[in-house]
Amino acid sequence: MRIGKARYLAPAVALVMLTSACGGGDDGNDQADAQAQVEALPAEDLNPAPREGLQKGGTFVWAISAYDGQHNTWHTQGNLANVQRVAGAVLPSPTRYDAEGTASPNTDFVLEYGVSDDGLEVTYELNPDAVWSNGEPITSADYEAQVETVSGSREGDWEIGGTAGYDQVSEFVPGDDEYFFTLKFEEPYSEWPSLFSPLYPKKYMEDEKLFKEGYVKEYPVTAGPFGDVEFDDVTERVTVKKNEDWWGTEPLLDEIVFDAMGTDAMANAFNNGEIDGFYLGYDAAGYELLKGSEGAYFTKAVNHGYRFASLNGASPNLEDVRVRHAISLGMDTDALAEVALGAVDWPITGEVNRMLRSSQHGYQDNSEGYGEYDPERAKELLDEAGWTLKEGDEVRTNEDGEKLSLDWVAADDMAIALDEAEIGRDMLAEIGVEVKVQQVPSNALFSEYVIPGNYEVATYVLVGSNPYAGDAKENYGMPNEDGEWGNNLARTSTEEIEAKFDEMRAETDPDRYAELANEIDRLLWEEVVTIPFFERPGLYVVNEDLHNWGEFGLASSYVYEDIGWAAE
């Protein structure tokens, strides 16, 4: 069985248009200048160097923000960026994206794949050299098991974060042998290259207990350029070592050490030579400490993430969309962006889109009527919702005398999160909303508060795992048939939002795809599922002698085997 010439559609969100991003506006010269700076940002900045000029061997100590337990990324507790970085080094992924977000097969695992002319069939030819660390070949059976489980069609309580396109597969058709298979769809699924990233062994997708527990502080089976994963609960480090049985391009590094620490501690650790690279982002103190430091390389490129406030729509105090709308109007997001970005010399445009990055075709701001700072309108909305401010009171109450009070959780070792909570508390006090700031350990923020729904407001970042907008359905769509919200941690959505996501994911025309992405973003503003603050800066700090690591933008991950140290 052979596969015909593949067609790799680059959807609207994967087309980087650095000279034609929408934006600007009428906020004066500062706004126009900031927009121009954003448009001039490169697609990625990895402190690049050809492999030939890099040495073999060495250790890369990579700072991450949390020591997470669950490392099955398809489990609700494993859908975290730190987990994805570790998994990317040691597990299969059939697709690689270039700087513009265009997909092609990762031939270490998939020799070829392609979609039929009608968009209803995707055929895969697997690399027969690819094997799991237990010696078993990686075959179509592994892919089939993942389709059945992640699609939600397998019986049991699997605690799946999102079906992410697997629910669009109508039939899995085995090929002539175990290295070929075809996915059939009832309607085109334009984002099919995003499937199976990462892939887990069949055994851990078929057994409910192994799905939930098999990859908790352990990687029992791997298949990547690195493997032999070790978790150290004392130092809170995860170490991955060069896979000596790797069949692809030989990794340059001997090992990568993922060192978990508070984000506010990373700059000092770098300055002291304890780590080799980290995401600086909006750490003002860290920026000042390292700015101009000898040996420090600062990346500057488009980042594939954005920062926002998540509002828990399942909370009785936030279930009314008018209250969420009032919260949005009562928060000056421009001021919050200035606090975060102004100190690290990053352009501030006052715009953000949940579906599209500023470098992507069709990007536009859709926040009119919801994203502006308008405390007077916020007060009116709260009055309409039955939360009134009695004379002499500072906090609004309802007809039962209950206070409009919100619990805002923030990681205790992240200055930006604490600043946002405290500034947000003061802003919302102006419209009669009480905010109680609860500082929690960073390792517990998601596992014990945000994911279980034990919060009302929290600020964090969503980072794209591929260039497509459709994966965001799991963050913003409706609950499953059992009422479980999965990765939608705001726990509110509408059937219209759900339907628009399905329509967009089936769309192959880039212009219409972008149009639908913007329609979804507008609906999310109207439902006030989240309150976007700003597009995250692509600002990493890396030892200048370490190459091919930093800001990857729409490429969405690293080529781990190419990360290496300059030859002495």
XYZ file of C-alpha atoms in Angstrom:
568
model
C 0.000 0.000 0.000
C 1.383 3.413 -1.006
C 0.266 6.924 -0.276
C -0.222 9.514 -2.971
C 1.395 12.919 -2.830
C 0.301 14.609 0.378
C -1.274 18.039 0.575
C -0.455 19.993 3.687
C -2.912 22.839 4.060
C -1.604 25.765 6.051
C -4.808 27.131 7.589
C -5.311 30.801 8.251
C -3.836 30.624 11.713
C -0.659 29.051 10.433
C 0.149 31.772 7.922
C 2.566 34.254 9.439
C 2.128 37.665 7.853
C 4.716 39.769 9.614
C 4.125 42.785 7.408
C 0.355 42.719 7.266
C -0.995 41.926 10.722
C -4.181 43.820 11.434
C -4.097 46.322 14.242
C -3.290 49.951 14.852
C -6.226 52.114 15.744
C -6.753 55.607 17.010
C -4.895 55.543 20.312
C -2.157 57.876 19.095
C 1.463 57.564 18.127
C 2.396 55.261 21.028
C -0.221 52.717 19.938
C 0.878 52.886 16.303
C 4.523 52.537 17.291
C 3.768 49.519 19.484
C 1.804 47.920 16.660
C 4.676 48.486 14.261
C 7.064 46.856 16.721
C 4.797 43.828 17.069
C 4.474 43.486 13.301
C 8.268 43.563 12.995
C 8.811 40.676 15.421
C 10.335 37.568 13.799
C 8.427 34.292 13.757
C 10.909 32.610 16.100
C 14.182 33.261 17.890
C 16.103 30.151 18.936
C 19.655 31.530 19.096
C 20.129 29.370 16.001
C 23.265 27.550 14.895
C 23.884 24.639 12.481
C 24.451 21.280 14.143
C 27.860 21.056 12.528
C 29.107 23.920 14.660
C 27.918 22.431 17.947
C 29.617 19.936 20.202
C 28.354 16.512 21.161
C 27.606 15.992 24.808
C 26.785 18.182 27.740
C 23.835 18.934 29.977
C 21.176 21.598 29.523
C 19.478 22.746 32.742
C 16.094 24.129 31.718
C 14.057 25.989 34.330
C 10.319 25.246 34.416
C 7.710 26.782 36.662
C 6.234 23.708 38.349
C 7.051 20.118 39.265
C 3.918 18.424 37.962
C 2.869 14.899 38.807
C 0.563 13.860 35.979
C 2.480 13.431 32.721
C -0.298 12.017 30.593
C -1.106 15.139 28.597
C -4.558 13.796 27.650
C -5.610 13.587 31.293
C -7.231 16.704 32.752
C -4.355 17.096 35.221
C -1.697 16.712 32.521
C -2.734 19.455 30.097
C 0.094 21.751 31.186
C 2.882 23.444 29.251
C 5.622 22.114 31.553
C 4.405 18.566 30.983
C 4.301 19.108 27.225
C 7.952 20.183 27.222
C 9.098 16.985 28.946
C 6.812 14.800 26.846
C 8.076 16.440 23.664
C 11.573 15.106 24.330
C 10.600 11.515 25.049
C 7.348 10.661 23.231
C 6.344 10.347 19.567
C 4.722 13.137 17.605
C 3.881 12.610 13.923
C 4.028 16.270 12.881
C 6.572 19.064 12.843
C 5.744 22.687 12.101
C 8.044 25.278 10.606
C 8.332 28.865 11.812
C 5.263 29.807 9.757
C 3.225 27.011 11.296
C 3.080 24.824 8.175
C 2.872 21.104 8.944
C 4.978 18.257 7.578
C 5.449 14.666 8.737
C 8.020 14.007 11.430
C 9.733 11.200 9.543
C 11.240 9.736 12.691
C 7.729 8.411 13.321
C 5.680 8.925 10.141
C 7.308 8.506 6.748
C 4.382 10.079 4.939
C 0.823 11.210 5.455
C -1.750 12.906 3.304
C -5.365 13.971 3.025
C -7.732 13.000 0.220
C -9.016 15.610 -2.209
C -12.416 15.671 -0.512
C -10.782 16.054 2.923
C -12.548 12.981 4.306
C -9.625 10.568 4.573
C -6.143 10.938 6.047
C -3.676 8.124 5.383
C -0.513 7.437 7.377
C 2.615 5.429 6.589
C 4.560 4.801 9.799
C 8.314 4.474 10.151
C 9.017 0.770 10.866
C 12.255 1.713 12.626
C 10.324 3.516 15.391
C 10.153 1.489 18.599
C 9.079 2.014 22.179
C 11.706 1.826 24.899
C 10.419 -1.642 25.854
C 11.427 -2.882 22.407
C 7.900 -3.051 20.996
C 7.369 -1.479 17.551
C 5.199 1.633 17.283
C 2.316 0.489 15.116
C -1.139 1.468 13.980
C -2.523 -0.292 17.075
C -1.056 2.475 19.264
C -2.707 5.124 17.134
C -6.023 3.299 17.087
C -6.064 2.955 20.876
C -5.488 6.687 21.275
C -8.309 7.534 18.865
C -10.767 5.347 20.740
C -9.863 6.676 24.192
C -9.334 10.369 23.525
C -12.424 10.560 21.321
C -14.447 9.635 24.396
C -15.914 6.516 22.806
C -14.249 4.045 25.173
C -16.390 3.103 28.152
C -15.271 4.255 31.586
C -14.452 7.401 33.501
C -11.222 8.467 31.824
C -10.972 12.112 32.970
C -10.043 13.285 29.492
C -9.226 16.957 29.129
C -10.514 17.348 25.593
C -11.419 15.265 22.569
C -9.364 17.652 20.366
C -10.472 16.414 16.936
C -10.492 12.734 17.808
C -14.255 12.991 18.109
C -14.326 13.910 14.402
C -12.933 10.502 13.377
C -15.775 8.336 12.080
C -13.691 5.232 11.352
C -10.177 3.919 11.906
C -9.211 1.693 8.948
C -6.130 -0.564 9.332
C -3.853 -0.761 6.289
C -2.198 -3.668 4.514
C 0.158 -4.100 7.459
C 0.690 -2.651 10.913
C 2.511 0.413 9.575
C -0.370 1.830 7.532
C -3.771 3.152 8.535
C -6.443 5.604 7.421
C -8.647 7.928 9.428
C -12.076 8.573 7.953
C -14.122 11.668 8.722
C -17.770 12.446 8.047
C -16.765 15.991 7.143
C -13.349 17.564 6.490
C -11.167 18.147 9.527
C -8.618 20.761 8.457
C -6.514 20.448 11.611
C -5.727 16.736 11.280
C -1.905 17.222 11.498
C -2.394 18.125 15.177
C -3.570 14.618 16.087
C -1.387 12.185 18.080
C 0.870 14.844 19.596
C 2.043 13.210 21.732
C 1.331 9.524 21.221
C 1.213 7.135 24.188
C 1.566 3.331 24.065
C -1.561 1.281 23.423
C -1.405 -0.327 26.869
C -1.706 3.058 28.588
C -4.637 4.101 26.437
C -6.679 0.926 26.836
C -6.436 0.465 30.594
C -8.325 3.071 32.624
C -6.066 2.755 35.672
C -2.882 2.991 33.607
C -4.276 5.998 31.757
C -4.732 7.807 35.075
C -1.722 6.513 37.008
C 0.818 5.088 34.569
C 2.535 8.399 33.800
C 2.307 10.003 37.238
C 5.904 11.041 38.081
C 7.049 8.316 35.752
C 7.576 7.596 32.076
C 7.412 3.792 32.045
C 7.628 3.687 28.241
C 9.185 6.320 25.971
C 10.114 6.749 22.312
C 12.043 9.873 21.496
C 15.530 11.302 21.125
C 15.644 11.313 24.933
C 14.318 8.833 27.490
C 15.215 7.146 30.804
C 13.202 9.782 32.677
C 14.004 10.344 36.351
C 11.851 12.327 38.811
C 13.514 13.709 41.935
C 10.951 14.820 44.494
C 13.621 16.379 46.726
C 15.182 18.705 44.150
C 11.981 18.846 42.068
C 13.898 18.020 38.923
C 12.996 15.846 35.951
C 15.989 14.487 34.031
C 15.836 12.958 30.561
C 18.864 11.213 29.085
C 20.000 10.701 25.515
C 18.305 7.663 23.985
C 21.163 5.428 22.870
C 18.728 3.358 20.807
C 17.318 6.365 18.949
C 16.922 5.656 15.231
C 16.788 9.285 14.095
C 19.319 12.106 14.054
C 21.598 11.713 17.060
C 20.844 14.150 19.902
C 23.693 16.517 20.641
C 23.092 16.716 24.399
C 23.717 13.916 26.864
C 20.820 14.997 29.055
C 18.272 17.697 29.760
C 17.413 18.595 33.326
C 14.037 20.264 33.846
C 14.494 22.204 37.080
C 11.245 23.362 38.691
C 11.333 26.620 40.631
C 9.325 29.761 41.237
C 9.328 32.061 38.221
C 10.675 34.894 40.349
C 13.697 32.752 41.269
C 14.765 31.933 37.718
C 16.714 35.091 36.915
C 18.860 34.743 40.027
C 19.410 31.068 39.294
C 20.553 31.960 35.777
C 22.783 34.725 37.076
C 24.368 32.253 39.493
C 24.999 29.696 36.752
C 22.501 27.196 38.194
C 20.353 27.034 35.041
C 21.064 27.567 31.343
C 17.767 28.897 30.036
C 14.303 29.995 31.111
C 11.220 31.907 30.046
C 11.668 35.449 31.365
C 8.389 36.841 30.120
C 7.331 39.752 32.324
C 9.687 39.318 35.278
C 10.646 42.974 35.750
C 13.226 42.319 38.457
C 14.770 39.529 36.428
C 14.918 41.727 33.357
C 16.746 44.456 35.246
C 19.139 41.940 36.801
C 20.146 40.309 33.528
C 19.775 43.137 31.021
C 23.172 43.672 29.454
C 24.706 40.691 31.272
C 27.660 39.085 29.543
C 26.770 35.652 28.237
C 22.997 36.141 28.316
C 21.061 35.920 25.047
C 17.572 37.483 25.070
C 15.096 36.144 22.513
C 12.534 38.446 20.922
C 9.866 36.895 18.704
C 6.159 36.145 18.445
C 4.936 33.937 21.295
C 2.110 31.442 20.867
C 0.321 32.307 24.096
C -1.699 34.964 25.869
C -2.366 35.938 29.465
C -5.856 36.376 30.841
C -8.153 36.190 33.821
C -10.284 33.071 33.984
C -13.698 33.522 35.602
C -15.284 30.402 37.070
C -18.751 30.453 35.554
C -19.813 27.597 37.835
C -19.560 29.890 40.856
C -22.978 31.175 42.016
C -21.519 34.677 42.102
C -20.350 34.461 38.476
C -22.992 32.336 36.762
C -24.840 35.455 35.528
C -23.152 36.714 32.344
C -24.020 40.286 33.359
C -21.812 39.930 36.413
C -18.952 38.541 34.341
C -19.456 41.390 31.858
C -19.286 43.886 34.714
C -16.070 42.310 36.024
C -14.540 42.682 32.556
C -15.548 46.352 32.286
C -14.382 46.997 35.836
C -10.810 45.880 35.122
C -8.439 48.194 33.283
C -6.580 45.593 31.228
C -4.431 48.265 29.570
C -3.107 49.221 32.990
C -2.508 45.570 33.850
C -0.633 45.082 30.582
C 1.480 48.152 31.310
C 2.424 46.798 34.725
C 3.483 43.484 33.197
C 5.075 44.498 29.908
C 6.257 48.048 30.410
C 9.004 46.969 32.787
C 10.493 44.507 30.279
C 10.474 46.844 27.279
C 7.875 44.942 25.274
C 5.412 46.660 22.871
C 1.928 47.124 24.323
C -0.879 47.310 21.764
C -3.903 46.934 24.027
C -5.138 44.123 21.789
C -5.348 40.355 22.079
C -7.274 37.597 20.318
C -7.903 34.219 21.909
C -7.842 32.348 18.590
C -5.186 34.131 16.530
C -1.773 35.561 17.292
C -0.882 39.057 16.125
C 1.315 37.660 13.346
C -1.407 35.503 11.833
C -3.666 36.059 8.863
C -6.979 37.585 9.896
C -5.907 38.734 13.344
C -8.084 41.508 14.736
C -9.358 42.858 18.029
C -12.931 41.781 18.819
C -13.361 43.274 22.288
C -15.615 46.263 21.590
C -18.103 46.744 24.396
C -16.433 44.161 26.612
C -12.707 44.816 26.786
C -12.803 48.546 27.546
C -12.468 49.965 31.039
C -15.957 51.312 31.812
C -16.734 51.193 35.555
C -19.963 53.169 35.195
C -21.432 50.642 32.776
C -20.141 47.879 35.050
C -22.135 49.326 37.951
C -25.271 49.429 35.805
C -24.872 45.779 34.842
C -24.445 44.744 38.473
C -27.595 46.659 39.403
C -29.477 44.864 36.611
C -28.184 41.518 37.886
C -29.601 42.234 41.349
C -26.340 43.102 43.079
C -26.977 46.517 44.564
C -24.845 48.853 46.624
C -26.727 50.169 49.620
C -25.909 53.613 50.930
C -22.972 53.470 53.297
C -21.878 50.010 52.118
C -18.687 49.233 50.214
C -19.693 45.811 48.884
C -22.759 44.971 46.831
C -25.347 42.513 48.125
C -28.243 40.599 46.584
C -31.816 40.345 47.830
C -30.740 37.711 50.353
C -28.115 40.011 51.811
C -25.203 37.948 50.421
C -22.058 39.877 49.516
C -20.656 39.889 46.001
C -17.291 38.508 47.051
C -14.820 36.662 44.825
C -11.901 34.397 45.727
C -8.932 35.259 43.509
C -6.190 32.617 43.676
C -2.595 33.454 42.743
C 0.677 31.543 42.842
C 2.665 32.779 45.826
C 6.013 32.722 43.986
C 4.957 34.652 40.898
C 5.079 38.415 41.319
C 2.991 39.174 38.225
C 0.129 36.983 39.455
C 0.125 38.625 42.876
C 0.299 42.088 41.306
C -2.647 41.293 39.045
C -4.693 40.003 41.966
C -3.991 42.998 44.178
C -4.498 45.571 41.413
C -7.620 43.752 40.269
C -8.912 43.749 43.845
C -8.549 47.527 44.051
C -10.175 48.070 40.646
C -13.160 45.872 41.427
C -13.621 47.531 44.805
C -14.497 50.683 42.840
C -17.601 48.953 41.448
C -18.584 47.370 44.752
C -17.108 43.905 44.264
C -15.082 42.424 47.098
C -12.026 40.382 46.163
C -10.211 38.106 48.575
C -6.705 37.309 47.330
C -5.624 33.788 48.202
C -1.932 33.016 47.763
C -1.329 29.336 46.975
C 1.768 27.239 46.156
C 2.527 27.254 42.433
C 2.529 23.450 42.269
C -0.987 23.431 43.724
C -2.466 26.299 41.683
C -3.857 24.086 38.940
C -4.081 20.665 40.543
C -5.882 21.803 43.721
C -7.604 25.036 42.720
C -8.115 25.874 39.050
C -8.708 22.409 37.593
C -11.111 21.216 40.349
C -12.912 24.585 40.209
C -11.913 25.782 43.676
C -11.582 29.413 42.601
C -13.540 32.308 41.172
C -10.786 34.345 39.503
C -7.303 33.233 38.464
C -4.801 34.599 35.974
C -2.581 32.389 33.856
C -1.493 31.704 30.280
C -2.750 29.441 27.535
C 0.035 28.341 25.192
C -0.769 26.803 21.814
C 0.500 23.254 21.299
C 0.118 23.601 17.511
C -0.592 26.455 15.083
C -4.311 25.710 14.788
C -7.123 27.527 16.585
C -9.427 24.526 16.828
C -7.663 22.940 19.798
C -9.041 25.817 21.857
C -12.422 24.102 21.689
C -11.406 22.006 24.666
C -10.687 25.229 26.590
C -13.891 26.998 25.580
C -16.432 24.394 24.476
C -19.414 22.771 26.170
C -19.181 19.905 28.700
C -19.380 16.287 27.577
C -22.492 14.146 27.910
C -21.572 13.400 31.530
C -21.461 17.100 32.357
C -17.674 17.161 32.694
C -16.013 20.357 31.476
C -12.597 18.799 30.846
C -10.041 21.497 29.980
C -12.645 24.273 29.989
C -11.615 25.592 33.385
C -14.001 28.569 33.149
C -16.935 26.127 33.103
C -19.157 28.216 30.877
C -19.862 28.215 27.147
C -22.750 28.113 24.671
C -24.009 25.757 21.988
C -23.282 28.505 19.435
C -19.610 28.594 20.463
C -19.459 24.803 20.245
C -20.991 24.795 16.752
C -18.695 27.553 15.501
C -15.647 25.565 16.585
C -16.877 22.548 14.637
C -17.516 24.697 11.581
C -14.061 26.276 11.784
C -12.250 22.953 12.195
C -13.893 21.694 9.005
C -13.001 24.811 7.011
C -10.151 24.587 4.497
C -10.332 28.110 3.045
C -7.868 30.335 4.975
C -10.000 33.474 4.724
C -13.163 31.781 5.960
C -11.164 29.965 8.650
C -9.891 33.302 9.977
C -13.385 34.783 9.783
C -14.769 31.946 11.889
C -11.898 32.260 14.372
C -12.812 35.908 14.886
C -16.498 35.067 15.219
C -15.603 32.609 17.987
C -13.416 35.170 19.726
C -16.290 37.663 19.649
C -18.714 35.091 21.080
C -16.238 34.385 23.876
C -16.161 38.095 24.671
C -19.964 38.172 24.776
C -20.094 35.163 27.073
C -17.148 36.607 29.055
C -15.584 33.180 29.427
C -12.237 34.832 30.096
C -10.807 38.352 30.155
C -7.706 38.537 27.914
C -4.938 40.869 29.107
C -2.191 40.696 26.500
C -0.324 38.483 24.075
C 2.539 36.895 25.943
C 6.009 38.248 25.080
C 8.443 35.883 23.378
C 11.172 36.768 25.839
C 13.478 33.944 26.905
C 16.950 34.174 28.389
C 19.486 31.547 27.373
C 23.206 31.063 27.792
C 24.650 32.506 24.586
C 26.597 29.281 23.999
C 23.431 27.159 23.983
C 21.751 27.056 20.591
C 18.481 26.056 18.937
C 16.421 26.770 22.021
C 14.285 29.777 22.963
C 11.121 31.236 21.429
C 9.633 28.825 18.883
C 6.406 30.717 18.118
C 4.011 28.855 15.824
C 6.465 25.981 15.408
C 4.989 25.013 18.781
C 7.906 22.903 20.016
C 11.619 22.244 19.716
C 13.732 19.884 17.656
C 15.244 18.438 20.806
C 18.038 16.588 19.079
C 19.368 19.868 17.623
C 19.684 21.680 20.966
C 23.367 21.877 21.818
C 26.367 23.764 23.087
C 28.779 25.690 20.911
C 32.025 23.877 20.220
C 34.878 25.058 22.396
